[in-house]
CSV table of C-alpha atoms in Angstrom, one decimal:
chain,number,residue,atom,x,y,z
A,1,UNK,CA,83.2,-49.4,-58.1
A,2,UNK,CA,79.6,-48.2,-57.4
A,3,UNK,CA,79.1,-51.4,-55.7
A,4,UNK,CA,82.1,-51.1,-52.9
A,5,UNK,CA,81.1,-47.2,-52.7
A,6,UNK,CA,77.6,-48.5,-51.6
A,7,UNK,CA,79.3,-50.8,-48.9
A,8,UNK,CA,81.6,-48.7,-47.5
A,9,UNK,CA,78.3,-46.4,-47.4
A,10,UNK,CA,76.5,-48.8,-45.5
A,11,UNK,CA,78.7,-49.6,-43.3
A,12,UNK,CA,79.8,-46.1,-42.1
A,13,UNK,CA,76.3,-44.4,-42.0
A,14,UNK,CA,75.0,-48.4,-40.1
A,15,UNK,CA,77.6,-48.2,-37.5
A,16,UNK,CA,78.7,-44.6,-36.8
A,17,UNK,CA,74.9,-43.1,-37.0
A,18,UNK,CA,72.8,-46.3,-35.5
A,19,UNK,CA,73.6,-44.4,-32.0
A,20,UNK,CA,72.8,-40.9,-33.3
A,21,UNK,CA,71.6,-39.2,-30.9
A,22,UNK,CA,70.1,-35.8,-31.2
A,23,UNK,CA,70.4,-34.3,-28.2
A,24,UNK,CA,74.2,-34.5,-28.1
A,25,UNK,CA,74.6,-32.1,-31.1
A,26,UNK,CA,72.0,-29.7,-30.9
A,27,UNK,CA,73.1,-26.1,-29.5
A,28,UNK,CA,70.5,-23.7,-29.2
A,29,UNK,CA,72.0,-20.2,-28.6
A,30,UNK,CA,70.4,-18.4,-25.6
A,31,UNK,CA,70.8,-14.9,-23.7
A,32,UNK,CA,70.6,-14.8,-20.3
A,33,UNK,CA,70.2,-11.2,-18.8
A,34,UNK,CA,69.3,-10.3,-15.4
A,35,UNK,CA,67.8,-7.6,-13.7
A,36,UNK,CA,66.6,-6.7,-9.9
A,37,UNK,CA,63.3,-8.2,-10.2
A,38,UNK,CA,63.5,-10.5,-13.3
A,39,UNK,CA,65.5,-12.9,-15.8
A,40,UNK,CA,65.0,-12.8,-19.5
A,41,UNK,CA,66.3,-15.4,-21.6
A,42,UNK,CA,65.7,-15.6,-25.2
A,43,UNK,CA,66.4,-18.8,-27.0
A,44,UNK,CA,67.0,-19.0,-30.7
A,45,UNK,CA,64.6,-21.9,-31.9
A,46,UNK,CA,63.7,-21.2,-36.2
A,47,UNK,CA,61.5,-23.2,-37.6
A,48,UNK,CA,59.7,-24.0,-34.0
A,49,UNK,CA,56.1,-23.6,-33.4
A,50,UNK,CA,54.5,-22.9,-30.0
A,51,UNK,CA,52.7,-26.7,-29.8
A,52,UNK,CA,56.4,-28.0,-30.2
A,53,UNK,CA,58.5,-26.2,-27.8
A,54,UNK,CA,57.9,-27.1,-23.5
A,55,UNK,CA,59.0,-24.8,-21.0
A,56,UNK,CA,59.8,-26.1,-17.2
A,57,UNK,CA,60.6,-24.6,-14.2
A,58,UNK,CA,62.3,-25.7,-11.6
A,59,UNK,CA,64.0,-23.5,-8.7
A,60,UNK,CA,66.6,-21.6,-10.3
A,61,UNK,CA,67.0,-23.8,-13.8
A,62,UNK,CA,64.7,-23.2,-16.8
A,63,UNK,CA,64.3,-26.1,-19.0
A,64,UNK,CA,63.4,-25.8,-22.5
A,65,UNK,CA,62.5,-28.8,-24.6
A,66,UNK,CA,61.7,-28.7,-28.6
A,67,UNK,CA,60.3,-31.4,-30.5
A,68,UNK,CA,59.6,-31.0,-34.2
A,69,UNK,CA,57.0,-32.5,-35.6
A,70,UNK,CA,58.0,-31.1,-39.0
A,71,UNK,CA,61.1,-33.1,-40.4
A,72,UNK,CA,63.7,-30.1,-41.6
A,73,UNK,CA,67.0,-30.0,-42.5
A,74,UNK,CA,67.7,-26.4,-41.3
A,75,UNK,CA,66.8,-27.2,-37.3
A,76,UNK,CA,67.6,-30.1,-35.1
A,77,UNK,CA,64.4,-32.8,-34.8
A,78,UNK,CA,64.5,-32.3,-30.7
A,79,UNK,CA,67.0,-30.8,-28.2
A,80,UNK,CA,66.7,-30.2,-24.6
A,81,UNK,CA,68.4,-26.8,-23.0
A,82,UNK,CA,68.9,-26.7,-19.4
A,83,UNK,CA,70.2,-22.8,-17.8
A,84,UNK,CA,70.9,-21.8,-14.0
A,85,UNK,CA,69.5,-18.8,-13.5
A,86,UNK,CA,71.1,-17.3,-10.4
A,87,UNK,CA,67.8,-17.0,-8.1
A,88,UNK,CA,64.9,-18.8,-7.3
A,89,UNK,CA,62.3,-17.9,-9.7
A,90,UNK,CA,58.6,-17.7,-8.9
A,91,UNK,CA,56.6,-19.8,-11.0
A,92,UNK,CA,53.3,-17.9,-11.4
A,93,UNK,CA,55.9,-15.0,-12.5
A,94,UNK,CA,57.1,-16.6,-15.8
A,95,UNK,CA,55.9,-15.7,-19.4
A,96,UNK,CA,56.6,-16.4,-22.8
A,97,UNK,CA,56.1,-15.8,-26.2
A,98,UNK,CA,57.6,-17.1,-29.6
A,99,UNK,CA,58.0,-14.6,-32.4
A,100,UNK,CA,60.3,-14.7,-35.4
A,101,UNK,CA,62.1,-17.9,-34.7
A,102,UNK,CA,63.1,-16.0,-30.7
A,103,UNK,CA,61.3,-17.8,-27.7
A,104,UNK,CA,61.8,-14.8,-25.0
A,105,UNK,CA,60.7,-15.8,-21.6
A,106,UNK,CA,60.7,-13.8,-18.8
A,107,UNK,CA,61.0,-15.2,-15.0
A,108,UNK,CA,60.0,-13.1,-12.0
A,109,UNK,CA,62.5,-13.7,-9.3
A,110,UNK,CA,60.9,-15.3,-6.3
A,111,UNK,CA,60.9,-12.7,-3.4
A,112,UNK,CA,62.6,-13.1,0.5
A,113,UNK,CA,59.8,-13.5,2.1
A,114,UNK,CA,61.5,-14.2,5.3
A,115,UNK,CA,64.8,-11.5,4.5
A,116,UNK,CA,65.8,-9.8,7.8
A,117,UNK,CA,69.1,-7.9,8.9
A,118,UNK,CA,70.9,-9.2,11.8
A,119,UNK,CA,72.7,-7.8,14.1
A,120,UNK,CA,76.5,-8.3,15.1
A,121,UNK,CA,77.0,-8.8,18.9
């Protein structure tokens, strides 16, 4: 008995998890919340230090990428998260920190430089 349970076992966990793939489980709950001047978005990341955890930015997407070094059971090994933000967010505007498990970063929105009213003939 213990040696078909083992079989079975091996095939199952061999064929249905050789293709795991990380990515396409992990959900990482984020907030969004806009104001005039800025986006905040906090990302819930536990167990994540700041030397595991990339931030990009690119036009009006925020792209936050974990990768654990630390094996645990409780968080996923590495996960990507990709938001649209609405606006075009300034790059030297954008900070972040990570405390308590809650990445909070906060993007300035990139100004109109060129913003002018026109006229309706």
């Amino acid at each position: 008995m213990d040696k078909d349970f083992k079989e079975l076992q091996d095939f199952f966990v061999g064929t249905l998890l050789s293709d795991w793939d990380p990515f396409s489980i992990c959900r990482i709950p984020v907030q969004v919340s806009s104001q005039q001047q800025q986006v905040l978005v906090q990302a819930h990341v536990p167990g994540y230090k700041r030397d595991e955890l990339l931030i990009d930015v690119q036009g009006s997407r925020l792209i936050i990428t974990g990768d654990s070094k630390t094996p645990d059971a409780f968080k996923c090994p590495k996960f990507e998260k990709r938001i649209r933000l609405g606006a075009d967010i300034d790059p030297s505007k954008v900070t972040a920190k990570l405390e308590d498990g809650i990445l909070s970063v906060t993007l300035g929105k990139e100004a109109l430089l060129n913003a002018k009213r026109i006229k309706i003939d």
